[in-house]
Amino acid sequence: MKTDSLYDNISSNIIQWWQNNKTLYPWRPVDGAPNPYHVWLSEIMLQQTTVGTVATYFTKFIQKWPSLEDLASSSLEDIFVQWQGLGYYSRARNLHKAAGILKHHFPRDEAGLQKIPGIGPYTSAAIVSIAFNKHAVVIDGNVKRVVSRLFGLEGEKSITEHATALTPHQEPGDYAQGIMDFGRLVCRPKNPLCPQCPLKQDCYAALHGLQATYPIKTPKPLKQQQYAAAFVALKDNSILLQEQNDKKLLQNLLTLPMTPWTRDQEWEDQDALKQAPFDLDWELSPVQIKHEFTHITLRVKVFKGALKASHKGLIPLENLPNYPISTLVKKIIQSID
DNA sequence: TGTCCACGTCT
DNA sequence: AAGACGTGGAC
C-alpha cells in the first residue's frame, strides 16, 4: 500500500478534474441535489451500456414517467416498449419490480439497496455516493482500469483494496462520478490521454509505458455460432409476430416465427421450410442476418411470404414502435422492405 | 471485417 | 460460482 497522502493527492486531482470537466447528462441536475430516482434509473441503464445510448432512453423514460410513483404505476408491458433495443431485458423486469418497492422506501445505504432487484454491489455504491453524497466505494470497469494502471495491479483483491484506499470521505459524490468519467474520457481503454493526464507523474503504467498492458484481461470464452431461419409473413401492411416463450433469451419481447436455433450450419432450406408456421409460398431472402449476443453469434436465413387470410398476431408495420421488439427482429424486418 | 468495451447482476 | 444475458460504437 502507498501512503495516505498519495491517495489523497490522487483523489483530490480526480475531483478537481471532474469539477472542471463535468458533463451535464440528462440524469445530472443543472444545480442543486441529485434526484435519487434519476440516479437509480440511469445507473440501471448504464450497466453494460454506453453513456450515449443511455441518454436517449433516459430522456424518453422521464418524459413518460416524471416521478418514481409514475413509473411504479406503469405496466411491465409499457416499460418493455420503452426499453426495447436497450438490451439485457432482465433489467427492465427488475426495474418494474424495484419501482414498486422504492416508491414506498428508498434505502440510503448499500445493504438496503442491494435487496432491491437489479441493484448489486456496483449500483448500490453508485446510488449511495451520487444520490446521497455518502462514502461508498464504486468499482466499475472504468475504476478497475484507472486503479490497475495507477498502481500496476492484477487481480480482484488488490484492485478492490486500492480502490477502497483511494475513495475519499470528502465529496464522495464528485469523486465517484469523477473517477468513472475520468476513466471513460481520459484513462480510456485504447489511446489513453496520458500527456494531458493530471495523474501521469503518479501512474505506474504511464511511467513504465504499460498503458496497453493494464488492466490485465482474462481470456473470454469463444462465442458459440448458431443458425436459424425466420419467417416474415405479410398481409397488406401488417406483419405476423408472436410472443417469445420458448427460450429465456429475449423473453417478454415479441418475435418473428423462427426455427429453433441450432449449432448445425449444414441444414438445407427445405428443412427450415418444414418448420414454417404455415404452408405458404415462402421466398428465401438473399440477405442473411448476423446478430451478436453476449455469448452467441446468430446467423439467420430469412423467408418471406404473403398471407392470404387474416390471422391472429398481425401487427400493422406503422404500429411496431408500440410493441416490444428486439434489435434482432428489427434488423430482420428492415432487411426485407 | 472482427475485437473490445462492458464487473454488472442474477442464477 | 461459472455462465447467461443485448447492443452499438470505436477502432
Tab-separated table of C-alpha atoms in Angstrom, chain A residues 2-324:
chain	number	residue	atom	x	y	z
A	2	LYS	CA	1.087	3.534	-0.695
A	3	THR	CA	0.954	6.361	1.782
A	4	ASP	CA	-2.319	8.035	2.688
A	5	SER	CA	-1.135	11.351	1.307
A	6	LEU	CA	-0.555	9.858	-2.146
A	7	TYR	CA	-4.123	8.531	-2.223
A	8	ASP	CA	-5.377	11.924	-1.013
A	9	ASN	CA	-3.404	13.660	-3.708
A	10	ILE	CA	-4.786	11.415	-6.441
A	11	SER	CA	-8.397	11.584	-5.308
A	12	SER	CA	-8.154	15.381	-4.977
A	13	ASN	CA	-6.830	15.561	-8.512
A	14	ILE	CA	-9.708	13.411	-9.777
A	15	ILE	CA	-12.287	15.573	-8.014
A	16	GLN	CA	-10.672	18.698	-9.382
A	17	TRP	CA	-10.527	17.240	-12.877
A	18	TRP	CA	-14.216	16.405	-12.703
A	19	GLN	CA	-15.296	19.788	-11.403
A	20	ASN	CA	-13.557	21.323	-14.436
A	21	ASN	CA	-14.770	18.740	-16.939
A	22	LYS	CA	-18.220	17.780	-15.706
A	23	THR	CA	-20.644	16.868	-18.480
A	24	LEU	CA	-24.320	17.637	-17.938
A	25	TYR	CA	-26.015	14.363	-18.716
A	26	PRO	CA	-29.816	14.290	-18.507
A	27	TRP	CA	-29.617	12.478	-15.144
A	28	ARG	CA	-27.369	15.105	-13.595
A	29	PRO	CA	-29.028	18.178	-12.039
A	30	VAL	CA	-28.139	21.547	-13.548
A	31	ASP	CA	-27.861	22.761	-9.984
A	32	GLY	CA	-28.948	21.516	-6.588
A	33	ALA	CA	-29.100	17.992	-5.258
A	34	PRO	CA	-29.343	14.929	-7.495
A	35	ASN	CA	-32.722	13.230	-7.822
A	36	PRO	CA	-32.409	9.678	-6.400
A	37	TYR	CA	-34.994	8.408	-8.900
A	38	HIS	CA	-32.904	9.770	-11.765
A	39	VAL	CA	-29.684	8.375	-10.309
A	40	TRP	CA	-31.170	4.908	-9.827
A	41	LEU	CA	-32.798	4.780	-13.274
A	42	SER	CA	-29.658	5.988	-15.035
A	43	GLU	CA	-27.384	3.594	-13.159
A	44	ILE	CA	-29.553	0.611	-14.086
A	45	MET	CA	-29.466	1.723	-17.729
A	46	LEU	CA	-25.709	2.331	-17.568
A	47	GLN	CA	-24.987	-1.266	-16.573
A	48	GLN	CA	-23.035	-2.630	-19.563
A	49	THR	CA	-24.396	0.165	-21.720
A	50	THR	CA	-22.642	3.264	-23.034
A	51	VAL	CA	-23.481	6.822	-21.969
A	52	GLY	CA	-24.634	7.997	-25.398
A	53	THR	CA	-27.125	5.182	-25.807
A	54	VAL	CA	-28.470	5.626	-22.284
A	55	ALA	CA	-29.025	9.387	-22.676
A	56	THR	CA	-31.718	8.859	-25.332
A	57	TYR	CA	-33.556	6.184	-23.379
A	58	PHE	CA	-33.292	8.022	-20.069
A	59	THR	CA	-34.879	11.149	-21.531
A	60	LYS	CA	-37.753	9.121	-23.005
A	61	PHE	CA	-38.316	7.427	-19.649
A	62	ILE	CA	-38.537	10.556	-17.533
A	63	GLN	CA	-40.767	12.247	-20.083
A	64	LYS	CA	-43.177	9.335	-19.877
A	65	TRP	CA	-42.707	8.746	-16.140
A	66	PRO	CA	-41.605	12.022	-14.488
A	67	SER	CA	-41.638	10.576	-10.971
A	68	LEU	CA	-40.875	7.271	-9.317
A	69	GLU	CA	-44.586	6.970	-8.477
A	70	ASP	CA	-45.439	7.343	-12.158
A	71	LEU	CA	-43.024	4.576	-13.095
A	72	ALA	CA	-44.266	2.343	-10.290
A	73	SER	CA	-47.838	2.589	-11.558
A	74	SER	CA	-46.896	1.630	-15.128
A	75	SER	CA	-47.340	-1.840	-16.571
A	76	LEU	CA	-44.419	-4.149	-17.311
A	77	GLU	CA	-45.546	-4.129	-20.949
A	78	ASP	CA	-45.209	-0.336	-21.183
A	79	ILE	CA	-41.750	-0.479	-19.601
A	80	PHE	CA	-40.736	-3.068	-22.171
A	81	VAL	CA	-41.926	-0.903	-25.059
A	82	GLN	CA	-39.763	1.963	-23.788
A	83	TRP	CA	-36.836	-0.363	-23.023
A	84	GLN	CA	-36.855	-2.106	-26.413
A	85	GLY	CA	-33.451	-2.008	-28.052
A	86	LEU	CA	-31.523	-1.268	-24.848
A	87	GLY	CA	-30.701	-4.911	-24.253
A	88	TYR	CA	-30.257	-7.025	-21.109
A	89	TYR	CA	-34.020	-7.173	-20.694
A	90	SER	CA	-33.896	-8.636	-17.190
A	91	ARG	CA	-33.047	-5.059	-16.219
A	92	ALA	CA	-36.488	-3.970	-17.432
A	93	ARG	CA	-38.212	-6.733	-15.482
A	94	ASN	CA	-36.259	-5.813	-12.348
A	95	LEU	CA	-36.926	-2.106	-12.913
A	96	HIS	CA	-40.653	-2.734	-12.767
A	97	LYS	CA	-40.366	-4.766	-9.553
A	98	ALA	CA	-37.928	-2.305	-7.990
A	99	ALA	CA	-40.065	0.759	-8.720
A	100	GLY	CA	-42.889	-0.709	-6.659
A	101	ILE	CA	-40.541	-1.197	-3.711
A	102	LEU	CA	-38.572	2.052	-3.977
A	103	LYS	CA	-41.763	4.083	-4.189
A	104	HIS	CA	-42.538	3.085	-0.583
A	105	HIS	CA	-38.985	3.002	0.739
A	106	PHE	CA	-35.819	4.219	-0.944
A	107	PRO	CA	-32.867	2.862	1.119
A	108	ARG	CA	-29.930	5.212	1.600
A	109	ASP	CA	-27.354	2.503	2.403
A	110	GLU	CA	-25.658	-0.163	0.315
A	111	ALA	CA	-27.043	-3.172	2.193
A	112	GLY	CA	-30.618	-1.931	1.923
A	113	LEU	CA	-30.250	-1.071	-1.749
A	114	GLN	CA	-28.783	-4.487	-2.593
A	115	LYS	CA	-32.026	-6.134	-1.502
A	116	ILE	CA	-33.758	-4.383	-4.428
A	117	PRO	CA	-33.950	-6.367	-7.694
A	118	GLY	CA	-31.326	-5.278	-10.207
A	119	ILE	CA	-29.136	-3.483	-7.665
A	120	GLY	CA	-25.828	-5.174	-6.894
A	121	PRO	CA	-22.538	-4.053	-5.361
A	122	TYR	CA	-21.669	-1.509	-8.041
A	123	THR	CA	-25.088	0.106	-8.399
A	124	SER	CA	-25.687	0.334	-4.644
A	125	ALA	CA	-22.357	2.127	-4.186
A	126	ALA	CA	-23.113	4.439	-7.110
A	127	ILE	CA	-26.509	5.430	-5.678
A	128	VAL	CA	-25.188	5.953	-2.145
A	129	SER	CA	-22.347	8.179	-3.322
A	130	ILE	CA	-24.013	10.049	-6.192
A	131	ALA	CA	-27.594	10.417	-4.954
A	132	PHE	CA	-26.882	10.795	-1.230
A	133	ASN	CA	-23.281	12.062	-1.287
A	134	LYS	CA	-22.231	9.419	1.239
A	135	HIS	CA	-18.994	7.444	1.268
A	136	ALA	CA	-19.149	4.254	-0.828
A	137	VAL	CA	-16.559	2.518	-2.974
A	138	VAL	CA	-17.700	2.402	-6.597
A	139	ILE	CA	-15.909	-0.208	-8.679
A	140	ASP	CA	-16.973	-0.444	-12.294
A	141	GLY	CA	-14.919	-1.229	-15.387
A	142	ASN	CA	-13.600	2.343	-15.523
A	143	VAL	CA	-12.437	2.343	-11.905
A	144	LYS	CA	-10.729	-1.012	-12.398
A	145	ARG	CA	-8.856	0.281	-15.411
A	146	VAL	CA	-7.771	3.524	-13.701
A	147	VAL	CA	-6.685	1.826	-10.475
A	148	SER	CA	-4.904	-1.087	-12.143
A	149	ARG	CA	-2.902	1.332	-14.314
A	150	LEU	CA	-2.150	3.764	-11.482
A	151	PHE	CA	-0.706	1.090	-9.218
A	152	GLY	CA	0.191	-1.681	-11.674
A	153	LEU	CA	-2.300	-4.154	-10.274
A	154	GLU	CA	-3.592	-7.513	-11.345
A	155	GLY	CA	-6.375	-9.370	-9.589
A	156	GLU	CA	-9.662	-8.544	-7.974
A	157	LYS	CA	-8.455	-8.364	-4.397
A	158	SER	CA	-5.676	-5.809	-4.824
A	159	ILE	CA	-7.800	-3.641	-7.102
A	160	THR	CA	-10.583	-3.562	-4.519
A	161	GLU	CA	-8.099	-2.701	-1.754
A	162	HIS	CA	-6.565	0.166	-3.662
A	163	ALA	CA	-9.922	1.466	-4.888
A	164	THR	CA	-11.086	1.460	-1.269
A	165	ALA	CA	-7.993	3.293	-0.044
A	166	LEU	CA	-8.377	5.829	-2.837
A	167	THR	CA	-12.025	6.652	-2.111
A	168	PRO	CA	-12.133	9.864	-0.044
A	169	HIS	CA	-14.582	10.699	2.722
A	170	GLN	CA	-14.843	14.246	1.443
A	171	GLU	CA	-17.034	14.930	-1.616
A	172	PRO	CA	-17.864	11.257	-2.246
A	173	GLY	CA	-20.394	12.111	-4.956
A	174	ASP	CA	-17.988	14.199	-7.000
A	175	TYR	CA	-15.250	11.603	-6.569
A	176	ALA	CA	-17.432	8.683	-7.693
A	177	GLN	CA	-18.681	10.461	-10.784
A	178	GLY	CA	-15.230	11.917	-11.342
A	179	ILE	CA	-13.263	8.685	-11.402
A	180	MET	CA	-15.758	6.980	-13.704
A	181	ASP	CA	-15.881	9.902	-16.154
A	182	PHE	CA	-12.118	10.228	-15.913
A	183	GLY	CA	-11.698	6.570	-16.787
A	184	ARG	CA	-14.042	6.839	-19.730
A	185	LEU	CA	-12.701	10.103	-21.166
A	186	VAL	CA	-9.010	10.298	-20.157
A	187	CYS	CA	-7.841	6.885	-18.954
A	188	ARG	CA	-9.558	5.304	-21.963
A	189	PRO	CA	-9.210	1.606	-22.804
A	190	LYS	CA	-7.425	2.478	-26.031
A	191	ASN	CA	-5.259	5.536	-26.705
A	192	PRO	CA	-5.453	6.977	-23.180
A	193	LEU	CA	-4.739	10.717	-22.988
A	194	CYS	CA	-1.626	10.326	-20.842
A	195	PRO	CA	0.150	13.535	-21.966
A	196	GLN	CA	-2.670	15.659	-20.554
A	197	CYS	CA	-3.419	13.409	-17.569
A	198	PRO	CA	-3.162	15.102	-14.160
A	199	LEU	CA	-2.073	11.771	-12.620
A	200	LYS	CA	0.710	10.882	-15.054
A	201	GLN	CA	3.539	11.513	-12.607
A	202	ASP	CA	1.952	9.097	-10.110
A	203	CYS	CA	0.872	6.457	-12.633
A	204	TYR	CA	2.745	3.158	-12.724
A	205	ALA	CA	1.551	2.269	-16.227
A	206	ALA	CA	2.364	5.693	-17.692
A	207	LEU	CA	5.809	5.780	-16.084
A	208	HIS	CA	6.631	2.331	-17.482
A	209	GLY	CA	4.845	2.607	-20.823
A	210	LEU	CA	2.478	-0.190	-19.823
A	211	GLN	CA	-0.868	1.504	-20.551
A	212	ALA	CA	-1.768	-1.240	-23.004
A	213	THR	CA	-0.856	-3.972	-20.522
A	214	TYR	CA	-3.303	-2.821	-17.842
A	215	PRO	CA	-5.896	-3.806	-16.994
A	216	ILE	CA	-4.828	-7.436	-17.372
A	217	LYS	CA	-7.688	-9.051	-19.220
A	218	THR	CA	-8.872	-12.572	-18.712
A	219	PRO	CA	-9.438	-14.558	-21.924
A	220	LYS	CA	-13.039	-14.653	-22.996
A	221	PRO	CA	-14.817	-17.872	-23.899
A	222	LEU	CA	-15.352	-18.351	-27.606
A	223	LYS	CA	-18.747	-17.324	-28.860
A	224	GLN	CA	-20.923	-20.144	-29.991
A	225	GLN	CA	-22.082	-19.896	-33.609
A	226	GLN	CA	-25.783	-20.621	-34.016
A	227	TYR	CA	-28.060	-20.766	-37.019
A	228	ALA	CA	-31.782	-20.304	-37.557
A	229	ALA	CA	-34.408	-19.291	-40.078
A	230	ALA	CA	-37.022	-16.589	-39.560
A	231	PHE	CA	-40.354	-16.226	-41.315
A	232	VAL	CA	-41.685	-12.848	-42.350
A	233	ALA	CA	-45.379	-13.345	-43.071
A	234	LEU	CA	-47.010	-10.226	-44.501
A	235	LYS	CA	-50.653	-9.344	-45.112
A	236	ASP	CA	-51.205	-5.947	-46.675
A	237	ASN	CA	-49.058	-3.710	-44.468
A	238	SER	CA	-49.102	-5.984	-41.429
A	239	ILE	CA	-46.558	-8.471	-40.168
A	240	LEU	CA	-47.042	-11.608	-38.120
A	241	LEU	CA	-45.359	-11.565	-34.712
A	242	GLN	CA	-45.722	-13.845	-31.716
A	243	GLU	CA	-44.703	-13.955	-28.097
A	244	GLN	CA	-41.252	-15.246	-27.244
A	245	ASN	CA	-41.958	-18.121	-24.887
A	246	ASP	CA	-39.678	-20.988	-25.862
A	247	LYS	CA	-36.397	-19.533	-24.614
A	248	LYS	CA	-35.041	-17.294	-21.892
A	249	LEU	CA	-33.241	-15.033	-24.303
A	250	LEU	CA	-35.373	-12.024	-25.338
A	251	GLN	CA	-38.161	-13.096	-23.001
A	252	ASN	CA	-41.188	-10.762	-22.777
A	253	LEU	CA	-40.496	-9.450	-26.278
A	254	LEU	CA	-42.344	-10.177	-29.490
A	255	THR	CA	-40.538	-12.245	-32.093
A	256	LEU	CA	-40.947	-13.460	-35.644
A	257	PRO	CA	-41.795	-17.116	-36.120
A	258	MET	CA	-38.392	-18.826	-36.139
A	259	THR	CA	-36.936	-22.295	-36.321
A	260	PRO	CA	-35.127	-23.424	-33.172
A	261	TRP	CA	-31.593	-22.044	-33.059
A	262	THR	CA	-29.075	-24.758	-33.819
A	263	ARG	CA	-25.302	-25.206	-33.870
A	264	ASP	CA	-25.633	-27.121	-37.115
A	265	GLN	CA	-24.754	-24.946	-40.078
A	266	GLU	CA	-25.482	-27.558	-42.686
A	267	TRP	CA	-29.244	-27.642	-42.739
A	268	GLU	CA	-30.990	-27.192	-46.035
A	269	ASP	CA	-33.594	-24.595	-46.847
A	270	GLN	CA	-36.192	-27.354	-47.163
A	271	ASP	CA	-35.512	-28.446	-43.580
A	272	ALA	CA	-36.276	-24.910	-42.429
A	273	LEU	CA	-39.445	-24.726	-44.517
A	274	LYS	CA	-40.785	-27.836	-42.787
A	275	GLN	CA	-40.850	-25.733	-39.615
A	276	ALA	CA	-42.616	-22.766	-41.179
A	277	PRO	CA	-45.728	-21.600	-39.313
A	278	PHE	CA	-47.871	-22.076	-42.426
A	279	ASP	CA	-47.716	-23.793	-45.728
A	280	LEU	CA	-47.012	-20.714	-47.824
A	281	ASP	CA	-45.161	-19.782	-50.938
A	282	TRP	CA	-42.044	-18.799	-48.982
A	283	GLU	CA	-39.308	-16.929	-50.770
A	284	LEU	CA	-35.751	-17.033	-49.411
A	285	SER	CA	-34.272	-13.578	-48.966
A	286	PRO	CA	-30.790	-13.101	-50.431
A	287	VAL	CA	-29.767	-11.248	-47.266
A	288	GLN	CA	-28.620	-13.315	-44.312
A	289	ILE	CA	-28.742	-11.579	-40.925
A	290	LYS	CA	-25.876	-11.785	-38.463
A	291	HIS	CA	-26.574	-10.758	-34.894
A	292	GLU	CA	-24.184	-10.811	-31.951
A	293	PHE	CA	-25.333	-11.644	-28.443
A	294	THR	CA	-23.025	-11.719	-25.443
A	295	HIS	CA	-22.349	-15.426	-25.802
A	296	ILE	CA	-23.824	-16.340	-29.202
A	297	THR	CA	-23.287	-15.263	-32.790
A	298	LEU	CA	-26.550	-15.946	-34.588
A	299	ARG	CA	-26.922	-16.139	-38.364
A	300	VAL	CA	-30.460	-16.061	-39.668
A	301	LYS	CA	-31.837	-17.006	-43.062
A	302	VAL	CA	-34.997	-15.048	-43.798
A	303	PHE	CA	-38.057	-16.392	-45.629
A	304	LYS	CA	-40.739	-14.006	-46.792
A	305	GLY	CA	-44.321	-14.883	-47.728
A	306	ALA	CA	-47.715	-13.269	-48.331
A	307	LEU	CA	-50.527	-14.410	-46.069
A	308	LYS	CA	-53.802	-14.969	-47.914
A	309	ALA	CA	-56.162	-14.729	-44.961
A	310	SER	CA	-56.155	-12.549	-41.882
A	311	HIS	CA	-54.509	-14.097	-38.880
A	312	LYS	CA	-54.086	-13.582	-35.161
A	313	GLY	CA	-50.846	-11.730	-34.364
A	314	LEU	CA	-50.790	-9.492	-37.422
A	315	ILE	CA	-49.472	-6.070	-36.497
A	316	PRO	CA	-49.530	-3.044	-38.839
A	317	LEU	CA	-45.944	-2.074	-39.611
A	318	GLU	CA	-46.554	1.538	-38.581
A	319	ASN	CA	-47.636	0.358	-35.109
A	320	LEU	CA	-44.425	-1.568	-34.476
A	321	PRO	CA	-42.971	1.135	-32.177
A	322	ASN	CA	-45.833	0.426	-29.758
A	323	TYR	CA	-44.687	-3.156	-29.270
A	324	PRO	CA	-41.565	-4.507	-27.538
